[in-house]
Short mmCIF file of C-alpha atoms in Angstrom, two decimals:
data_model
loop_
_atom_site.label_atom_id
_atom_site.label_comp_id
_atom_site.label_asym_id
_atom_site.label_seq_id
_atom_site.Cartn_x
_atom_site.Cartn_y
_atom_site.Cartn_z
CA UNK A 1 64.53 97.68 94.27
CA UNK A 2 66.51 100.16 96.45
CA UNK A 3 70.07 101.65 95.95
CA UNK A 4 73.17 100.99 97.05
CA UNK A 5 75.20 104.01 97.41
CA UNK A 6 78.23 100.82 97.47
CA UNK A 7 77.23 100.01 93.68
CA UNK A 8 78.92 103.35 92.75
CA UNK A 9 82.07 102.40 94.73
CA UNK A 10 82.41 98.97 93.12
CA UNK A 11 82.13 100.48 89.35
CA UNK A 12 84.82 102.87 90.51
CA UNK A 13 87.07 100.62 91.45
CA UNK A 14 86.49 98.30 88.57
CA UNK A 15 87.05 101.64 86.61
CA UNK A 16 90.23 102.14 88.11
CA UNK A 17 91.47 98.70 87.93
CA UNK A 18 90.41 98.86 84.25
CA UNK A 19 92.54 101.75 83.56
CA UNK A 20 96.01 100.10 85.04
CA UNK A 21 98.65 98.69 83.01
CA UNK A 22 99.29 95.28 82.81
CA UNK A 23 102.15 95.25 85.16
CA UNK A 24 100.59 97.32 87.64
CA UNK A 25 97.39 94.69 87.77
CA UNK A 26 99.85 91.77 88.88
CA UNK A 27 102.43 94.33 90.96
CA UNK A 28 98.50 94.69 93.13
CA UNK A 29 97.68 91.21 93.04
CA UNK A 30 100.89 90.21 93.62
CA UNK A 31 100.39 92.22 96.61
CA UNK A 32 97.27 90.93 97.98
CA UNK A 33 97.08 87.57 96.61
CA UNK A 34 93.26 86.73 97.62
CA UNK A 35 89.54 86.58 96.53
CA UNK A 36 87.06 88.58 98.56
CA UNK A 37 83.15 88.28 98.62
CA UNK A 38 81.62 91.35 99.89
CA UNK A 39 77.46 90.78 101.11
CA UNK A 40 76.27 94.62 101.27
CA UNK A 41 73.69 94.77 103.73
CA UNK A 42 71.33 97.90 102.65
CA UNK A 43 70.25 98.50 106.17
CA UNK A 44 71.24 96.93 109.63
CA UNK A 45 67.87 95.42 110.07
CA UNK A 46 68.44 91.30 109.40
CA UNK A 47 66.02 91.34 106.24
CA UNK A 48 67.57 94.41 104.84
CA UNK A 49 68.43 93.36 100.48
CA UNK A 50 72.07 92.20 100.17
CA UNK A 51 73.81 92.61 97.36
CA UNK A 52 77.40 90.63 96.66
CA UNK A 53 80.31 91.31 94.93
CA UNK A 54 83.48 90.41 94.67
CA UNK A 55 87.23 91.02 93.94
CA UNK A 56 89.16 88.65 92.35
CA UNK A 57 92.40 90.15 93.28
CA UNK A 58 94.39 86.55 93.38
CA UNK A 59 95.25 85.80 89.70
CA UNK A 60 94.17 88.63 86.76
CA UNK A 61 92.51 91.22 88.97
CA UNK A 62 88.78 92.06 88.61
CA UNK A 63 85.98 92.97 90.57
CA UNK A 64 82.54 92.56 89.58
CA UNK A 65 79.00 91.98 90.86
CA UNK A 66 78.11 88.64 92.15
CA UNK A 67 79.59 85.87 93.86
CA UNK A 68 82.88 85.38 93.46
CA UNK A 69 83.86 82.49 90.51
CA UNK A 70 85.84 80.02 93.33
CA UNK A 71 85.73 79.64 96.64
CA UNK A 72 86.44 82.70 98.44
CA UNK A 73 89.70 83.59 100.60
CA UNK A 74 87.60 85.68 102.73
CA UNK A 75 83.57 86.36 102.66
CA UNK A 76 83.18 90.18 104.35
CA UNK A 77 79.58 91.13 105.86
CA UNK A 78 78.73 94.70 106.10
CA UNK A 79 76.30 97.71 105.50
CA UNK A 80 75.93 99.69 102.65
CA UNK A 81 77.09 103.31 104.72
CA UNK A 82 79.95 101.31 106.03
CA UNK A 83 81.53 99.84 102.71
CA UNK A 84 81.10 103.37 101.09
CA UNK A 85 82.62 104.65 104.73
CA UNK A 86 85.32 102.57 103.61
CA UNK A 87 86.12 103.78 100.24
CA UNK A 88 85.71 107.53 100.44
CA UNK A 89 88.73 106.54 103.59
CA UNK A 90 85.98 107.75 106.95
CA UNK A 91 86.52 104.21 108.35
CA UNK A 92 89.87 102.45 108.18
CA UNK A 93 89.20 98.32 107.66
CA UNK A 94 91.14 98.07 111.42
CA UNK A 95 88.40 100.28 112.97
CA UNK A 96 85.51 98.73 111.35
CA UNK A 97 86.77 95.06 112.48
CA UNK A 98 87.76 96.01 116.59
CA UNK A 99 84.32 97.86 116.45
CA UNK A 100 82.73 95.12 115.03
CA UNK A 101 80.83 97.06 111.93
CA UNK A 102 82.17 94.21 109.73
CA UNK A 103 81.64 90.67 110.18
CA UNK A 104 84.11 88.27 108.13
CA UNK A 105 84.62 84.64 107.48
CA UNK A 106 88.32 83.81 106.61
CA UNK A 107 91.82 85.21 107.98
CA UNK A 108 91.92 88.63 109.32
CA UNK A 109 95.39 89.34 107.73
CA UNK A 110 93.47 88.75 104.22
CA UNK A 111 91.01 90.91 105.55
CA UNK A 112 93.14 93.99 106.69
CA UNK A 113 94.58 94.33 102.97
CA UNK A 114 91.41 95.66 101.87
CA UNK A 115 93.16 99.10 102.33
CA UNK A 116 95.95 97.73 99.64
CA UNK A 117 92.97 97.90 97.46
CA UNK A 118 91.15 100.77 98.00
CA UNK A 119 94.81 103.01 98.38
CA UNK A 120 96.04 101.38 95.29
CA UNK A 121 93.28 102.45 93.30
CA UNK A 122 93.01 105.87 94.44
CA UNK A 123 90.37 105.24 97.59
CA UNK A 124 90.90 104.83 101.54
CA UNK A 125 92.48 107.10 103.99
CA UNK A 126 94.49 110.29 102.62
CA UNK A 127 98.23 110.30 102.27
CA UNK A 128 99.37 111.96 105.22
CA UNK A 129 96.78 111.63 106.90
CA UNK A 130 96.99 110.51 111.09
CA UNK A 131 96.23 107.11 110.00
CA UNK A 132 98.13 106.83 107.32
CA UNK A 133 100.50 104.39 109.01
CA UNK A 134 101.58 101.71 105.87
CA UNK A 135 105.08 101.20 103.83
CA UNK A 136 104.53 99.78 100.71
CA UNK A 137 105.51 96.30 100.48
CA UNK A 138 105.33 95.83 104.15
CA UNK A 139 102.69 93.38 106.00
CA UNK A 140 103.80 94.87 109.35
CA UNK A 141 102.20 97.92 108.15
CA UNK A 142 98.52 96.08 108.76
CA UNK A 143 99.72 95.28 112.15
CA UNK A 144 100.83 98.63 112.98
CA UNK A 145 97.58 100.04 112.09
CA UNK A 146 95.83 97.70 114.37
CA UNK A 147 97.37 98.62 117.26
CA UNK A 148 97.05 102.25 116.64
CA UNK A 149 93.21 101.77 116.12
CA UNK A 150 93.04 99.87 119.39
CA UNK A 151 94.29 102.85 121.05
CA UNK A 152 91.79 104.82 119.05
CA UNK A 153 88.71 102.82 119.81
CA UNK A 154 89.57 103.14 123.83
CA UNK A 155 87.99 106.04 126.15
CA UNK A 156 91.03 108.80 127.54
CA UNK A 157 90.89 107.17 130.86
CA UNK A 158 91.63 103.61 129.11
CA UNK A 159 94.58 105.32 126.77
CA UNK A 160 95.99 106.84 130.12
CA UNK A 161 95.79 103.57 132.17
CA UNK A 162 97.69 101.74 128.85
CA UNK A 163 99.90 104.35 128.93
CA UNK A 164 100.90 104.03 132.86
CA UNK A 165 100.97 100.49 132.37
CA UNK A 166 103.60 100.43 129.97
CA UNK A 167 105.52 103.11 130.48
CA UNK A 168 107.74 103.30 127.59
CA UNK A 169 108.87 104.52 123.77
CA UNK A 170 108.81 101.82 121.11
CA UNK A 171 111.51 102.50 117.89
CA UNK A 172 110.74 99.89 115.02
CA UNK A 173 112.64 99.42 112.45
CA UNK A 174 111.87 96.62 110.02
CA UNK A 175 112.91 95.50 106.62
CA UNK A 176 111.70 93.64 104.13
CA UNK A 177 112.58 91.23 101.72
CA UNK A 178 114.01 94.04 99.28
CA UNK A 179 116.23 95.01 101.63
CA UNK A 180 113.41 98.67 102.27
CA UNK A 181 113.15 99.99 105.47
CA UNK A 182 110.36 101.06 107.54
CA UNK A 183 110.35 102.89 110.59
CA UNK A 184 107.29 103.64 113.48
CA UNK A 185 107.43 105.25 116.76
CA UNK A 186 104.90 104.38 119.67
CA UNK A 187 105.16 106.41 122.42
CA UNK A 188 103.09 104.70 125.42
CA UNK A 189 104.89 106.70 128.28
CA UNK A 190 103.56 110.40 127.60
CA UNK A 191 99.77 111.53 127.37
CA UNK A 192 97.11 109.27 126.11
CA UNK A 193 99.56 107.15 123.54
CA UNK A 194 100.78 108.07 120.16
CA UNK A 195 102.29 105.74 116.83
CA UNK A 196 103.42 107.40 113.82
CA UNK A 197 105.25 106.59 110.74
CA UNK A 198 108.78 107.81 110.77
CA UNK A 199 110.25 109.09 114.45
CA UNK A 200 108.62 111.36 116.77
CA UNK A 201 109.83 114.69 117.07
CA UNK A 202 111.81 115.62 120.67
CA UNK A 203 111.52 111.65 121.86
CA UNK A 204 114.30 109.33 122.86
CA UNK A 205 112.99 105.51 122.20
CA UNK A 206 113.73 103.61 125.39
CA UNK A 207 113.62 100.67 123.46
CA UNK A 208 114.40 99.97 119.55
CA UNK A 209 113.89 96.82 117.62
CA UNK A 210 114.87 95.84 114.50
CA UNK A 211 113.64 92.80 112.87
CA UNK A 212 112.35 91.51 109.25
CA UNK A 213 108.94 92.50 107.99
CA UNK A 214 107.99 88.35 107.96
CA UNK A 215 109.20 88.27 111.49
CA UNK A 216 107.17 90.67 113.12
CA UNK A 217 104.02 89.54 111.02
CA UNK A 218 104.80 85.85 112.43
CA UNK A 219 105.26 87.21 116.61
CA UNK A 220 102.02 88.89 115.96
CA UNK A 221 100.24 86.20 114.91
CA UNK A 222 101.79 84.09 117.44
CA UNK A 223 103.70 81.51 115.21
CA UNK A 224 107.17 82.77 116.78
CA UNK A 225 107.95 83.08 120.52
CA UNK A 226 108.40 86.40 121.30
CA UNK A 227 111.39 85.69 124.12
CA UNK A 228 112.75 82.80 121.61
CA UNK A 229 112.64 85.31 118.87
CA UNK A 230 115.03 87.45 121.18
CA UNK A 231 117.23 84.33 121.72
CA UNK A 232 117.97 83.61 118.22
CA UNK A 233 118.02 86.93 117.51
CA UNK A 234 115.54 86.62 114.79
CA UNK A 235 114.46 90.58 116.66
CA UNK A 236 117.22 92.19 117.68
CA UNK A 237 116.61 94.58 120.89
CA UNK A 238 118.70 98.15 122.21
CA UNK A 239 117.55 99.13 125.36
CA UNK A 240 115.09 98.35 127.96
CA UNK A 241 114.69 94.81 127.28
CA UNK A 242 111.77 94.74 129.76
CA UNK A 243 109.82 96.74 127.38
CA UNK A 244 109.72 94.44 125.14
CA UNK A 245 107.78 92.01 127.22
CA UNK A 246 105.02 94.88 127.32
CA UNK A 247 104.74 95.13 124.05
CA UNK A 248 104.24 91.36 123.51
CA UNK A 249 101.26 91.89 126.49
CA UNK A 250 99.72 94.99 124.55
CA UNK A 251 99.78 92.90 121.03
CA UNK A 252 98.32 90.02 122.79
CA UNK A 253 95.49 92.86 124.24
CA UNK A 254 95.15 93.78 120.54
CA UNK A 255 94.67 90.65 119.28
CA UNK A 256 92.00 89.73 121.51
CA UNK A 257 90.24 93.04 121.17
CA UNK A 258 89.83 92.37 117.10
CA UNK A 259 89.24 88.53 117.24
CA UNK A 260 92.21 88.11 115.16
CA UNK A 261 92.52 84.39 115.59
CA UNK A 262 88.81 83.89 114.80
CA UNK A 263 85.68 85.10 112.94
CA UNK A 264 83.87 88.16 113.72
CA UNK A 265 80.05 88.94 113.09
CA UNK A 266 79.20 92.78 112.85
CA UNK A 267 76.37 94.23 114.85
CA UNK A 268 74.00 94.40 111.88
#
């Protein structure tokens, strides 16, 4: 039987999860509140071995070999390179899904908080790093990340030609239910595109919005109207108002782009 370079990452994790106190267990599954099912493909080639795992990351936090003991909140389909890709933090999970290196089955929020997992215990992208885009305790954080991958996974002349088409600098600032803020700036009038966490240096927004965490989740996924969101000012806008009918355009571009409404199949 071959090996799976993935088998090391899974005993890691279960290491790590192994070591936490009880409270910091439930503070993650509190915070992700789902069962995966990973099928590790050794190779692309369709009769590559799979081997499955899962994370039980819903009620006492484990993850193990094997199926997962109930019916899975999300099954997640992907080579062995790409899961340890993953971990080590060389893929983010929003790159892998818009380039289609992982195929799921279930809701692509539940899927983006694989890097809740993999941050929490001490895996995925460096602190710091250009992609390090989240807030603790913040869903809008997965969102965030998916646009900025979008922009990532599109050629210079694309960026530039998303760039003239919008024209404009984006100020979020979002709070959640503890009352925390978080704050990201998108500038889509200079260059090829940029979002960071925190404000950009030497830029002016030309449009901020503020709005709750749960909000922005539910305009992204389309269960709030952005312009009725504006009415009842459930997101408050300062600024070019225009803009903001853009930005509903380019999350709507997004969306498509990943398949977030439905289920993806990687390339294997």
């Amino acid at each position: 039987m071959s090996t799976f370079q993935s088998e090391e990452i899974f005993t890691r994790l279960n290491e790590a999860l192994d070591a936490f106190e009880p409270a910091e267990r439930q503070e993650l599954v509190k915070q992700v509140n789902g069962i995966f099912e990973f099928h590790i493909r050794k190779e692309q080639a369709p009769t590559s071995e799979v081997k499955v795992y899962h994370a039980e990351v819903k009620t006492t936090g484990t993850i193990k070999p094997g199926p997962a003991p109930s019916n899975p909140d999300i099954t997640l389909f992907l080579t062995d390179d790409d899961m340890v890709a993953l971990a080590v933090g060389d893929l983010s999970g929003a790159r892998a899904f818009i380039t289609d290196r992982i195929g799921l089955k279930g809701p692509m929020m539940m899927a983006m908080k694989l890097d809740v997992i993999f941050r929490t215990l001490g895996m995925g992208p460096a602190k710091g790093s250009e992609s390090d885009l989240g807030y603790e305790g913040f869903e809008s954080s997965f969102l965030i990340l998916q646009i900025y991958e979008y922009l990532q996974v599109l050629s210079e002349e694309e960026r530039k030609a998303e760039v003239a088409k919008v024209k404009g600098i984006f100020l979020f600032n979002v709070k959640n239910a503890k009352g925390d803020t978080a704050v990201w700036m998108m500038d889509m009038k200079n260059g090829i595109g940029l979002m960071k966490k925190g404000k950009i240096d030497g830029l002016k927004p030309d449009i901020t919005l503020e709005m709750k965490d749960k909000d922005f989740v539910d305009l992204f996924m389309g269960k709030t109207n952005g312009q009725k969101a504006f009415m009842t000012g459930k997101i408050k806008v300062k600024g070019a108002i225009m803009l903001a009918l853009k930005l509903d355009t380019m999350m709507k571009d997004t969306q498509e782009k990943i398949g977030f409404f439905g289920e993806k199949k990687a390339k294997l």
